[in-house]
CSV table of C-alpha atoms in Angstrom, one decimal:
chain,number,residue,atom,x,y,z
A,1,UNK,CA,-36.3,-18.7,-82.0
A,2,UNK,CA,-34.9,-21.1,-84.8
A,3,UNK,CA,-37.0,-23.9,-86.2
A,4,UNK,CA,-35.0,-26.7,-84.6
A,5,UNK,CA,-35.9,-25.3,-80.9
A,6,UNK,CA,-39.7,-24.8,-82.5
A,7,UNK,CA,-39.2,-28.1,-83.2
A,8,UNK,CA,-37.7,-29.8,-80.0
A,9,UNK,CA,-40.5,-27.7,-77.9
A,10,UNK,CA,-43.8,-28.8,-79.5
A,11,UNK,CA,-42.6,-32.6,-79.4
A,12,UNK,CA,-41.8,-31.8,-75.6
A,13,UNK,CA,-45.3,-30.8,-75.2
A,14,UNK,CA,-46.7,-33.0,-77.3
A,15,UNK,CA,-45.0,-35.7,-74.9
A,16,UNK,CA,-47.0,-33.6,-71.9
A,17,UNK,CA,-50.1,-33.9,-73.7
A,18,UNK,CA,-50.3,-37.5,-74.5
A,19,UNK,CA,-48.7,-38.3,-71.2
A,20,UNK,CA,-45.5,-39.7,-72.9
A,21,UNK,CA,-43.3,-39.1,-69.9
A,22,UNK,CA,-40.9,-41.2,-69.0
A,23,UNK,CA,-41.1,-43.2,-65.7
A,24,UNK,CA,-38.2,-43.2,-63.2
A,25,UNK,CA,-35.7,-40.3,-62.9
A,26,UNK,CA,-37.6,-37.5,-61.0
A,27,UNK,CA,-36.0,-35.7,-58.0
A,28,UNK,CA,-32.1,-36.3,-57.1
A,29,UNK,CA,-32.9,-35.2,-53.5
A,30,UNK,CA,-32.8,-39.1,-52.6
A,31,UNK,CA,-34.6,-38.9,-49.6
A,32,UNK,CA,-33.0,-41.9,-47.8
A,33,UNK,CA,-32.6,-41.8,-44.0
A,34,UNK,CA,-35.2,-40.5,-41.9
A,35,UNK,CA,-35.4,-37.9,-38.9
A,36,UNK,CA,-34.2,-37.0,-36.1
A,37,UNK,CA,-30.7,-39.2,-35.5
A,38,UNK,CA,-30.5,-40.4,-39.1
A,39,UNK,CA,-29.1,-39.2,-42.1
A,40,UNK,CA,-31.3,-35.9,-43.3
A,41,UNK,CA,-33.9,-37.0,-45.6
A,42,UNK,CA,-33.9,-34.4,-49.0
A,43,UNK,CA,-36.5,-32.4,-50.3
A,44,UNK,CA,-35.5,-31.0,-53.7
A,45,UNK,CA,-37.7,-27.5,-54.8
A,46,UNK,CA,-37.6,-25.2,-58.5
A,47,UNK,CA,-38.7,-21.6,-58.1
A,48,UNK,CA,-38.9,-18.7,-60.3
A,49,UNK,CA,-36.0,-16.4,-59.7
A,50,UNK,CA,-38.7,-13.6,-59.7
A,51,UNK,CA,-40.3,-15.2,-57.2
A,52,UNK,CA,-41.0,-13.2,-53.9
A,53,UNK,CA,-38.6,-15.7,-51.8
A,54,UNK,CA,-38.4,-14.3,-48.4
A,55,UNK,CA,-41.4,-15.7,-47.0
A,56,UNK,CA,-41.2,-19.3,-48.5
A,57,UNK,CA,-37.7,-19.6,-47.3
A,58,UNK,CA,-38.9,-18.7,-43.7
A,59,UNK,CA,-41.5,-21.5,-44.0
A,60,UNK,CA,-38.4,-24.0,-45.5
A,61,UNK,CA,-36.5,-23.0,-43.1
A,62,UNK,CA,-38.8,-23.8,-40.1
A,63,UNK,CA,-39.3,-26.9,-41.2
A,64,UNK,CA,-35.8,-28.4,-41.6
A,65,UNK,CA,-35.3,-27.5,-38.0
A,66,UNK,CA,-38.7,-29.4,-37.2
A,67,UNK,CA,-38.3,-32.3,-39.2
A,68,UNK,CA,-34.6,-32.7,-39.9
A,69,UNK,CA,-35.0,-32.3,-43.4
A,70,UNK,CA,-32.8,-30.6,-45.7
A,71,UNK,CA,-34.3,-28.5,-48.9
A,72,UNK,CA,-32.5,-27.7,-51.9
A,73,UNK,CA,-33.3,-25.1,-54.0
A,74,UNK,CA,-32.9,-24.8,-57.9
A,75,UNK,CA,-33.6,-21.4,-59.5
A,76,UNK,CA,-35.4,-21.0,-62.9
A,77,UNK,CA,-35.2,-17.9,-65.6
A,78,UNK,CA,-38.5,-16.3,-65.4
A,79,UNK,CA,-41.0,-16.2,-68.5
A,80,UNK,CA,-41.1,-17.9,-71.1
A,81,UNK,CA,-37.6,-19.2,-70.9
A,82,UNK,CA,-39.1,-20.6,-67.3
A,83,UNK,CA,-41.9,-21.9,-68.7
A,84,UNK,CA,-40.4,-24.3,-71.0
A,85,UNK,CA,-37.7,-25.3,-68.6
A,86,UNK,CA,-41.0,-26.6,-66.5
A,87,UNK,CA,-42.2,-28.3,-69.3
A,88,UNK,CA,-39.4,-29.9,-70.4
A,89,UNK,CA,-38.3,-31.1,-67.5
A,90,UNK,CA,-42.0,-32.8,-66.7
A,91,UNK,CA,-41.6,-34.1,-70.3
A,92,UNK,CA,-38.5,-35.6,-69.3
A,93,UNK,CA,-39.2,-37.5,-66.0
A,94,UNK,CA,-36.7,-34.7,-64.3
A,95,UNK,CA,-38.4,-32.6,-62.4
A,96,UNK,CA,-37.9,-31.7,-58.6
A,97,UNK,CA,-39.8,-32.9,-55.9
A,98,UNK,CA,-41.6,-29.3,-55.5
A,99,UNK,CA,-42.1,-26.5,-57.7
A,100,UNK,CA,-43.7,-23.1,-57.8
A,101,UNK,CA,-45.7,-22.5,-61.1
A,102,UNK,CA,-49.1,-20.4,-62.2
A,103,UNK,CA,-52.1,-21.3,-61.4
A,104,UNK,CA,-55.4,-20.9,-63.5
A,105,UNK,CA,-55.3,-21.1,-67.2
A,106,UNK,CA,-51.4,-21.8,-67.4
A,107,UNK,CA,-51.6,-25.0,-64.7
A,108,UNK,CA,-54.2,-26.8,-68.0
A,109,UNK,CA,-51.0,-27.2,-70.0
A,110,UNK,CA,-48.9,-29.2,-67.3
A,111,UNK,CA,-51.7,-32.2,-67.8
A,112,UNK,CA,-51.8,-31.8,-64.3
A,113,UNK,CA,-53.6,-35.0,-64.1
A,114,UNK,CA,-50.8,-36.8,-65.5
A,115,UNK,CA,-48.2,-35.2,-63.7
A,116,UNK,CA,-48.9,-33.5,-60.6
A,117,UNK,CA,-49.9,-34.8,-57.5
A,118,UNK,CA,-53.9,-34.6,-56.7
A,119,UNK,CA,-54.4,-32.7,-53.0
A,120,UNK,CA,-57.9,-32.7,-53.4
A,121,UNK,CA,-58.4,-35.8,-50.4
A,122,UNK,CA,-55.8,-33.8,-48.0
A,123,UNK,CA,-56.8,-32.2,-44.7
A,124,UNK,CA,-56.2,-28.7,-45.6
A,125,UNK,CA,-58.6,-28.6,-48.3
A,126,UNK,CA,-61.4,-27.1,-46.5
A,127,UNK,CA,-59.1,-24.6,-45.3
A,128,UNK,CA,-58.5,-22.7,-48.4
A,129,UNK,CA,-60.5,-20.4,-49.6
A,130,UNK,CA,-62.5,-20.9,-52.6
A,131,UNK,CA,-60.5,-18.5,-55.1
A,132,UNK,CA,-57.4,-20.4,-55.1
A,133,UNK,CA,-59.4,-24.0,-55.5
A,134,UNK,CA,-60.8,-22.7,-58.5
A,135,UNK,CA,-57.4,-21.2,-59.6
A,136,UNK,CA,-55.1,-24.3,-58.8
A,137,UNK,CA,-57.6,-27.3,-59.7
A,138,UNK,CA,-58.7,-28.6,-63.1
A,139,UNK,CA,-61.5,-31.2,-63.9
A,140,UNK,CA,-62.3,-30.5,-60.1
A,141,UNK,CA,-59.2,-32.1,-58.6
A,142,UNK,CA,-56.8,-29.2,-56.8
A,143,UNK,CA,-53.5,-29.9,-57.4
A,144,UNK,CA,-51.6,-26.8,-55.5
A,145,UNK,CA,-51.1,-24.8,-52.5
A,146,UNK,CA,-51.0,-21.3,-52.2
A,147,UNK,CA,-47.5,-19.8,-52.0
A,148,UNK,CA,-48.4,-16.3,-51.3
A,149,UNK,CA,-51.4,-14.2,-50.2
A,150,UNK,CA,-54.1,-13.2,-53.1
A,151,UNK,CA,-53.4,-10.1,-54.6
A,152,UNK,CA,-55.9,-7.8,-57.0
A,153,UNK,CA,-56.0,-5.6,-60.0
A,154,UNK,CA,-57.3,-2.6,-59.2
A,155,UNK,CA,-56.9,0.9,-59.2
A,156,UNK,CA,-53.4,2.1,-57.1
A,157,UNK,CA,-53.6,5.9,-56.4
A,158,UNK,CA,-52.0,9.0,-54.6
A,159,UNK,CA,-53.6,9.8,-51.2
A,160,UNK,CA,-51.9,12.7,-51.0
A,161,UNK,CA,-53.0,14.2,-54.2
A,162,UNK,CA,-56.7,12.8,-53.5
A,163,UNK,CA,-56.5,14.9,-50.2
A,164,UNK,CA,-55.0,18.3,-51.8
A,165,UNK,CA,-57.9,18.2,-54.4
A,166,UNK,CA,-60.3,16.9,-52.4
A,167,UNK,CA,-61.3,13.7,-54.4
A,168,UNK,CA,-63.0,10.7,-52.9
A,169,UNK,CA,-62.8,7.3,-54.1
A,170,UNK,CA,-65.1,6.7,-56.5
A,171,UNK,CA,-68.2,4.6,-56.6
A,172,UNK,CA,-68.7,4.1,-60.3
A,173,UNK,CA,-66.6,5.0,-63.6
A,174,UNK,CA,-68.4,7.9,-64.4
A,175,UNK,CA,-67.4,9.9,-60.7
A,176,UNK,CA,-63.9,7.8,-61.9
A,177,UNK,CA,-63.6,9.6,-65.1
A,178,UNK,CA,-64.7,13.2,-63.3
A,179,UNK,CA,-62.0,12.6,-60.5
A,180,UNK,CA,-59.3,12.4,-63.4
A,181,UNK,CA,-61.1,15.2,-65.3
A,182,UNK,CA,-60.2,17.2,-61.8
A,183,UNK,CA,-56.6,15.9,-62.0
A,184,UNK,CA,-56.0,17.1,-65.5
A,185,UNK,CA,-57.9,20.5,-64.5
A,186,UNK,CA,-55.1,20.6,-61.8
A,187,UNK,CA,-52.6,20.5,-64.0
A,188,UNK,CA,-51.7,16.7,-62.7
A,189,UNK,CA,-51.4,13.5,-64.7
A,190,UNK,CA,-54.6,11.6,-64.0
A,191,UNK,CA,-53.8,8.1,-65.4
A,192,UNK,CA,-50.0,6.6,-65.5
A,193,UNK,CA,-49.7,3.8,-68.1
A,194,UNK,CA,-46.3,1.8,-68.5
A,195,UNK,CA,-47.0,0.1,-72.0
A,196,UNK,CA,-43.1,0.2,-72.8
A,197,UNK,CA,-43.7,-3.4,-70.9
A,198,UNK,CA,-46.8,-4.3,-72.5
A,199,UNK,CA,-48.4,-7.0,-70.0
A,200,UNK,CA,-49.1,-3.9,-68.0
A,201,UNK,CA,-51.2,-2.5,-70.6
A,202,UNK,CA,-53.7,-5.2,-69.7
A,203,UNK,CA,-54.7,-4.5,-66.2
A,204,UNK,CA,-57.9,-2.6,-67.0
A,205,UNK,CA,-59.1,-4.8,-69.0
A,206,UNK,CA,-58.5,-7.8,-66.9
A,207,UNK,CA,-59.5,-6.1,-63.7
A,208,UNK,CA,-63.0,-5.5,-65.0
A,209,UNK,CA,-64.2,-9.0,-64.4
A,210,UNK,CA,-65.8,-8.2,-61.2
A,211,UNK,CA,-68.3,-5.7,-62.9
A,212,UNK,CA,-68.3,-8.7,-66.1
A,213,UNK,CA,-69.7,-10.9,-63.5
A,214,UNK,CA,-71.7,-8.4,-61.5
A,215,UNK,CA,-73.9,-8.2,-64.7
A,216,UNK,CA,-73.2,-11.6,-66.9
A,217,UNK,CA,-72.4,-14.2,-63.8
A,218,UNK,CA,-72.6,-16.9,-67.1
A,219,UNK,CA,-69.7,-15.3,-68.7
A,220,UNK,CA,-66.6,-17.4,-67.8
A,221,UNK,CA,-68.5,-21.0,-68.8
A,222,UNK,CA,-70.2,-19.6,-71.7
A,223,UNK,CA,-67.0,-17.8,-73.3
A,224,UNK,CA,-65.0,-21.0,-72.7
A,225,UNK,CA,-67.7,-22.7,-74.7
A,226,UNK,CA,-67.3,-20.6,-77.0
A,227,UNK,CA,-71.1,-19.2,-77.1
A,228,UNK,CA,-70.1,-15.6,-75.6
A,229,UNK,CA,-67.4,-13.2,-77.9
A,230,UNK,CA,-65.9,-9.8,-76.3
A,231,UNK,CA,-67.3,-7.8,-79.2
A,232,UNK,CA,-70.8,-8.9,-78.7
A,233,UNK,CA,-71.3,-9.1,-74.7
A,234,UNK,CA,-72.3,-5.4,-74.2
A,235,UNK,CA,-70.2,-5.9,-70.5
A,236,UNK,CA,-67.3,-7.4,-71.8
A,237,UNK,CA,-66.8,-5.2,-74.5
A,238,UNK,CA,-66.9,-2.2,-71.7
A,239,UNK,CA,-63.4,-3.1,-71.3
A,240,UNK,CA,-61.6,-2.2,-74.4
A,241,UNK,CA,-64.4,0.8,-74.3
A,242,UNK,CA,-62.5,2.1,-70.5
A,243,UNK,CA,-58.7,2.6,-72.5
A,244,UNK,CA,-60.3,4.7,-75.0
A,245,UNK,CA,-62.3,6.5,-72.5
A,246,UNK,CA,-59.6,7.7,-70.1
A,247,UNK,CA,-56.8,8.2,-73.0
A,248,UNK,CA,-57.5,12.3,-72.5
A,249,UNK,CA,-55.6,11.5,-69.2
A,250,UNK,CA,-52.6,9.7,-69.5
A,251,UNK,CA,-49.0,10.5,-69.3
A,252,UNK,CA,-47.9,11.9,-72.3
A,253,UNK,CA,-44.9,9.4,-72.7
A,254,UNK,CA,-47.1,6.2,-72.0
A,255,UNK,CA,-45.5,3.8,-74.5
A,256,UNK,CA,-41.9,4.9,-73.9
A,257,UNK,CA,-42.8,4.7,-69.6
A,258,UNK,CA,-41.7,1.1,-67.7
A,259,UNK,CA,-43.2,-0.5,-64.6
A,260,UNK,CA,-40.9,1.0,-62.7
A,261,UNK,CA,-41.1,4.4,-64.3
A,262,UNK,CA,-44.4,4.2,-63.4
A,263,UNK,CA,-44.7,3.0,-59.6
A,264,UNK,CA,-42.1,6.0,-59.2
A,265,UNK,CA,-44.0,8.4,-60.6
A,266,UNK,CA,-47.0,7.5,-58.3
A,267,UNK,CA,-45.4,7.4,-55.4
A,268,UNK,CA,-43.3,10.9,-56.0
A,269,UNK,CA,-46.8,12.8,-57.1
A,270,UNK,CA,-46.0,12.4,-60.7
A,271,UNK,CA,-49.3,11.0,-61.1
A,272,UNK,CA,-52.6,10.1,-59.9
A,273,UNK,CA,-54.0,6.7,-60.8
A,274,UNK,CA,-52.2,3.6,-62.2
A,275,UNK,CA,-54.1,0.3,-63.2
A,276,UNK,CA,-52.0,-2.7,-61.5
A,277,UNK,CA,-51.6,-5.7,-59.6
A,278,UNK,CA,-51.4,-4.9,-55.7
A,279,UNK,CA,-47.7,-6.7,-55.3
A,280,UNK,CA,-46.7,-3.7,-57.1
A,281,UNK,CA,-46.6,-2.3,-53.1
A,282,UNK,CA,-43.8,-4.7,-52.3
A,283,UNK,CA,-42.0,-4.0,-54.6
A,284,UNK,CA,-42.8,0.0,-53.9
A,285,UNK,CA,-41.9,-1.0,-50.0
A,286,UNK,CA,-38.8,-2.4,-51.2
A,287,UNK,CA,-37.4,0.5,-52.8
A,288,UNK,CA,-39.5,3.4,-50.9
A,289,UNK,CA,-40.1,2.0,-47.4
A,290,UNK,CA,-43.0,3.5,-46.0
A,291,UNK,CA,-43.7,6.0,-48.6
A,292,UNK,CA,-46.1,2.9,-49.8
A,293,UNK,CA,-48.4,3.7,-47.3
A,294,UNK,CA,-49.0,7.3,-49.6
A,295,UNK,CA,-50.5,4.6,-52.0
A,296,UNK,CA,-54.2,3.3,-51.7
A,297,UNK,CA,-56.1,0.9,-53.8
A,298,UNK,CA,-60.0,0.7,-55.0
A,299,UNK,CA,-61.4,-1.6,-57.4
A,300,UNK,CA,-62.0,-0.6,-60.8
A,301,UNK,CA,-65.5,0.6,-60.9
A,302,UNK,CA,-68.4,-0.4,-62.6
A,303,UNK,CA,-72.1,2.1,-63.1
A,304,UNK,CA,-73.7,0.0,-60.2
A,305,UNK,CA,-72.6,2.5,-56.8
A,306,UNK,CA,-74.3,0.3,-54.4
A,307,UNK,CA,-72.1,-3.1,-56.0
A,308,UNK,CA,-68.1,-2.1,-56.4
A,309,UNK,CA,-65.8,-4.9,-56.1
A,310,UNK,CA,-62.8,-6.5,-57.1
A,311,UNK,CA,-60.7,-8.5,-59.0
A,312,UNK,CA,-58.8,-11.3,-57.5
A,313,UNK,CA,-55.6,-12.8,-58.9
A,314,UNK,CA,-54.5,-16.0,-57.0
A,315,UNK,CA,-51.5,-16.4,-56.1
A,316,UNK,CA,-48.7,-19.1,-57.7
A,317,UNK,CA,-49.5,-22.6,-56.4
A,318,UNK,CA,-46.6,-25.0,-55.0
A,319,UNK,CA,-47.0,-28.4,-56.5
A,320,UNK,CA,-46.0,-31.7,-56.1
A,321,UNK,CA,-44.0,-34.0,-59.3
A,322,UNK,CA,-45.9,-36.6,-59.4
A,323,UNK,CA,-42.8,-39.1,-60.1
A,324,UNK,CA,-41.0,-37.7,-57.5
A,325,UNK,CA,-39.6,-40.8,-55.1
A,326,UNK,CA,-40.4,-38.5,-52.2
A,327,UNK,CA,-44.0,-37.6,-52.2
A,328,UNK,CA,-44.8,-38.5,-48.8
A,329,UNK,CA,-42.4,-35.8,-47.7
A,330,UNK,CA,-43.5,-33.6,-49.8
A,331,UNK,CA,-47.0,-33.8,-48.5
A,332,UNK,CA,-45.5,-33.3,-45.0
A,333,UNK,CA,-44.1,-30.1,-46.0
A,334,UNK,CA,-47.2,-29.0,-47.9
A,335,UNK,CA,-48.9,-29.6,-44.7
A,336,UNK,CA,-46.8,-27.4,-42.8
A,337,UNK,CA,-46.7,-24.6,-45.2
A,338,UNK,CA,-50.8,-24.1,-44.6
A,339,UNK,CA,-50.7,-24.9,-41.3
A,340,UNK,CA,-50.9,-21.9,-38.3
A,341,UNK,CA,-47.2,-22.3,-37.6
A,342,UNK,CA,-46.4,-21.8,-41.5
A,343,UNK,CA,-48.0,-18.7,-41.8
A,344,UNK,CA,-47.0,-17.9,-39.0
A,345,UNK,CA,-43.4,-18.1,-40.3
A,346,UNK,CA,-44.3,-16.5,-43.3
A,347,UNK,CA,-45.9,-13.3,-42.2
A,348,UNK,CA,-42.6,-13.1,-39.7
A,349,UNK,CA,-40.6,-11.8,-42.7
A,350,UNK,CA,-43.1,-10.6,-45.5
A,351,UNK,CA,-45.9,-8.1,-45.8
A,352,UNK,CA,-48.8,-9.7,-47.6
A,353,UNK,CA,-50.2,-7.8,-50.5
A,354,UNK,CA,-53.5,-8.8,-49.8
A,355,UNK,CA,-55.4,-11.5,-47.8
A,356,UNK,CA,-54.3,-14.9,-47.4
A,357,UNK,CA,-55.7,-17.5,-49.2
A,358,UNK,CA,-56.2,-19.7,-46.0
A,359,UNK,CA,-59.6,-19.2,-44.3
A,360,UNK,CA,-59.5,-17.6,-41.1
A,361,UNK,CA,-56.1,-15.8,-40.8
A,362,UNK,CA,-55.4,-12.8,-39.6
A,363,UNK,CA,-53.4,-10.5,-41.2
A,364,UNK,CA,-50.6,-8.2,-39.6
A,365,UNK,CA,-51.2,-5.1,-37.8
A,366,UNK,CA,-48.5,-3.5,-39.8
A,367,UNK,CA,-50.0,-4.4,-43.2
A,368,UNK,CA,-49.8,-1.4,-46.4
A,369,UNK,CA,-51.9,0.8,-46.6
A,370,UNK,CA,-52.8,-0.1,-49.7
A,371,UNK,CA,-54.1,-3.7,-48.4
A,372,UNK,CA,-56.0,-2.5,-45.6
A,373,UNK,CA,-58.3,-0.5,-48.6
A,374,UNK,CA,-58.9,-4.3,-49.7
A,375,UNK,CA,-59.8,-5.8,-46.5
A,376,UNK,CA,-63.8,-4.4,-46.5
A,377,UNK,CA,-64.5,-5.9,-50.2
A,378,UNK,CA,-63.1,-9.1,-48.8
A,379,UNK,CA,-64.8,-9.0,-45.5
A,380,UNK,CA,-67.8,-8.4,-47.6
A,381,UNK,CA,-68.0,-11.2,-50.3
A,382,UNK,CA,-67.5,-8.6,-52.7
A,383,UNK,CA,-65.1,-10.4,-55.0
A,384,UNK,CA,-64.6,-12.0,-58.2
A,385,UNK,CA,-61.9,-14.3,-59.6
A,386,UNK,CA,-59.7,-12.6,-62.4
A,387,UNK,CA,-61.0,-14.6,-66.0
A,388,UNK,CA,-57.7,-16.4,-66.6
A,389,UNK,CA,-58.4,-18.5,-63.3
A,390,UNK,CA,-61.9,-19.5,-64.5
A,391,UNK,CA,-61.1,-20.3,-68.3
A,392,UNK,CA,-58.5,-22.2,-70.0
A,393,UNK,CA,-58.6,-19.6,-72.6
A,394,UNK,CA,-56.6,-16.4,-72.9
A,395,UNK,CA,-55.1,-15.5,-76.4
A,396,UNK,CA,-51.7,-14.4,-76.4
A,397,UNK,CA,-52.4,-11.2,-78.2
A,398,UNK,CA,-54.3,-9.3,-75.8
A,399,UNK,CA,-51.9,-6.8,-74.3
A,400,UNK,CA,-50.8,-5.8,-77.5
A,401,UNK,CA,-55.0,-5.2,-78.7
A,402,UNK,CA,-54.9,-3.4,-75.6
A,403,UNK,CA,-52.2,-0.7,-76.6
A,404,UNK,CA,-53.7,-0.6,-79.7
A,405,UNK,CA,-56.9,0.6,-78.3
A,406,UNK,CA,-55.3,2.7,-75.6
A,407,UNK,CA,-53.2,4.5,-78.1
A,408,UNK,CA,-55.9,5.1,-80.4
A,409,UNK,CA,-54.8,3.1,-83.1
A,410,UNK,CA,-57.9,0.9,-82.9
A,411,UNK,CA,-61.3,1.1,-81.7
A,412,UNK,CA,-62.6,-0.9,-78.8
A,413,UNK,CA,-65.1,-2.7,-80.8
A,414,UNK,CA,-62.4,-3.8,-83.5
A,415,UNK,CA,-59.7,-4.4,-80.3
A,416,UNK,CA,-62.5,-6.3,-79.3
A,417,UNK,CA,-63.2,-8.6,-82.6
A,418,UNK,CA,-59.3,-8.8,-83.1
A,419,UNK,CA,-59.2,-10.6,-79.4
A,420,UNK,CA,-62.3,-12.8,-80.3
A,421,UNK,CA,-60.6,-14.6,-83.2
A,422,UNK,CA,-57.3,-14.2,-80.7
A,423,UNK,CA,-58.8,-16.7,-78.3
A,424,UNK,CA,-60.6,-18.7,-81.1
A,425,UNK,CA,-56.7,-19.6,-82.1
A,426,UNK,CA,-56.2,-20.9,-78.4
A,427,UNK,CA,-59.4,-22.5,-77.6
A,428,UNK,CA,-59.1,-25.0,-80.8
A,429,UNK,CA,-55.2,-25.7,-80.0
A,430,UNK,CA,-56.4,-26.7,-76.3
A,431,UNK,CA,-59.1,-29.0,-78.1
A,432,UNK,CA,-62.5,-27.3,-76.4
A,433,UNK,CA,-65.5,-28.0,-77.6
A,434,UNK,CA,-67.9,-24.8,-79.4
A,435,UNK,CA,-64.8,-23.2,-81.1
């Protein structure tokens, strides 16, 4: 990026940060007119092209038939690219009335406070559950609504090969690491990893927090404060320890191997186990159809058999501009999208890839495979927010620490000190306290 766009960018956020935005402008959706025999009042609405669309449209589309309202939809580049666009355009007093954006440690750096639209009074509150609160509000105010249904990071494997050598899901890490010792014995490749697109190379790392928790509930507050490090929280620093512990196993072209390289070789039998996110099924249903329900998912094990759980990633929140001239509307529609008739619309056209984050629902009969392995950690209680959604901090650095330490180039304990002054970077640039 050239030093004039550097330049242009960290005035935009500094104009975020100091809540320098400019008043007026907002949405172009107008919003005049009103219902049913008047001119079509205008909700205007950014989303990620990567988005999963289907079921949101279903929901839009329900209720411009029910309220005589029209939504139009702008489309963002995903990434980085996205993200600034999202800034900038808060920055700038031009954002739609609606958007789809991260929750947990990403939603800090909208100043949320200063530009989003607080939900906490609203009558839906109660009805979510308590992962995506924590995920979508900051300073105890919730400023989102789920978009999706949760999804984990876990463990995705072959039921087919588990049947033909006669493996059962495993309780802890060590009857983990002597399933893929049976794999390899088999002449199969226990442990896919797809670090040509290095944010995969994260996921057992990340997906660890359950067992974090399980032993050091403190860890979220006292690592945001700065008082516990990676390299010296004996349960934390299991993480890094699990790449170099099940590198005997993996594919023998991991760093040249994609995502989709990956979730192919899965589900054709080319391997056994691969560390990922659960909507990693849709996009498996998409191009495989029902071969997804081949695929089933466990948590990433801890030593504790009688305590395994899992990992919970909230989904993107929808959020209200807080300028936007049409905020009762867009409270109406926020409304709708939680309410029974919603989901309703929702699940009509999408297979969740886990539960919902609305208290209560019931999920498909036809759900994967793969989610239905979820359902008795959920039913259960046995669940733990991913880290990101409990802490501001996450250094940018980490899924390249974590090659390094899959690949052997570094040790987990120096992976693990190279992430602690990682982090140390971010938490003094977001100003918190301890760093």
């Amino acid at each position: 990026m050239k030093l004039f766009k550097k330049m242009a960018f960290t005035v935009l956020i500094l104009l975020i940060s100091t809540g320098a935005v400019f008043a007026g402008g907002g949405s172009q959706g107008g919003g005049s007119g009103g219902g049913a025999g008047g001119k079509k009042q205008v909700l205007t609405f950014l989303y990620d092209k990567s988005s999963a669309f289907e079921g949101i449209q279903a929901v839009i589309d329900a209720f411009e038939v029910k309220y005589n309202v029209e939504v139009e939809l702008e489309v963002r580049p995903a990434g980085t690219e996205g993200d600034n666009i999202i800034k900038t355009r808060l920055a700038t007093g031009d954002m739609t009335d609606i958007f789809i954006y991260n929750t947990g440690s990403l939603l800090h750096a909208l100043n949320p406070e200063r530009n989003l639209v607080d939900l906490t009074g609203e009558s839906y509150y109660g009805n979510l559950d308590n992962a995506f609160v924590t995920a979508a509000s900051v300073n105890n105010r919730l400023y989102g609504i789920p978009s999706a249904s949760a999804m984990i990071g876990g463990w995705l494997y072959s039921k087919k090969i588990y049947k033909e050598l006669g493996l059962q899901v495993p309780r802890t890490w060590a009857e983990l690491l002597a399933n893929l010792e049976k794999c390899k014995a088999a002449g199969k490749t226990g442990l896919l990893a797809s670090y040509k697109e290095s944010w995969t190379a994260q996921l057992i790392i990340l997906s660890d927090e359950y067992n974090v928790k399980a032993l050091a509930p403190n860890f979220p507050a006292d690592y945001t404060a700065g008082k516990a490090k990676y390299a010296t929280t004996p349960v934390a620093l299991r993480g890094f320890q699990k790449y170099a512990e099940t590198r005997a196993y993996l594919n023998s072209d991991f760093m040249a191997t994609t995502y989709n390289d990956a979730m192919d070789m899965l589900i054709n039998g080319k391997g056994v186990h691969w560390p990922m996110l659960t909507n990693a099924l849709s996009n498996m249903y998409a191009l495989y159809g029902d071969k997804v329900d081949d695929i089933g998912v466990f948590g990433q094990p801890g030593d504790d058999p009688n305590n395994q759980g899992l990992t919970v990633w909230a989904t993107d929140g929808l959020y209200i501009y807080k300028n936007s001239p049409n905020v009762e509307l867009a409270k109406k529609f926020f409304e709708f999208y939680v309410s029974e008739e919603g989901i309703k619309a929702f699940l009509s056209v999408v297979k969740p890839n886990g539960p919902m984050h609305i208290k209560n629902v019931s999920l498909p009969a036809n759900v994967y495979e793969g989610v239905r392995d979820m359902l008795p950690y959920f039913n259960s209680g046995k669940t733990a927010p991913a880290l990101e959604f409990e802490s501001p901090v996450k250094g940018p650095n980490l899924e390249q620490l974590c090659i390094e330490v899959g690949s052997g180039n570094l040790t987990p304990q120096a992976g693990a000190a190279a992430y602690d002054a990682d982090v140390q970077k971010q938490a003094i640039q977001l100003g918190l306290s301890g760093w």
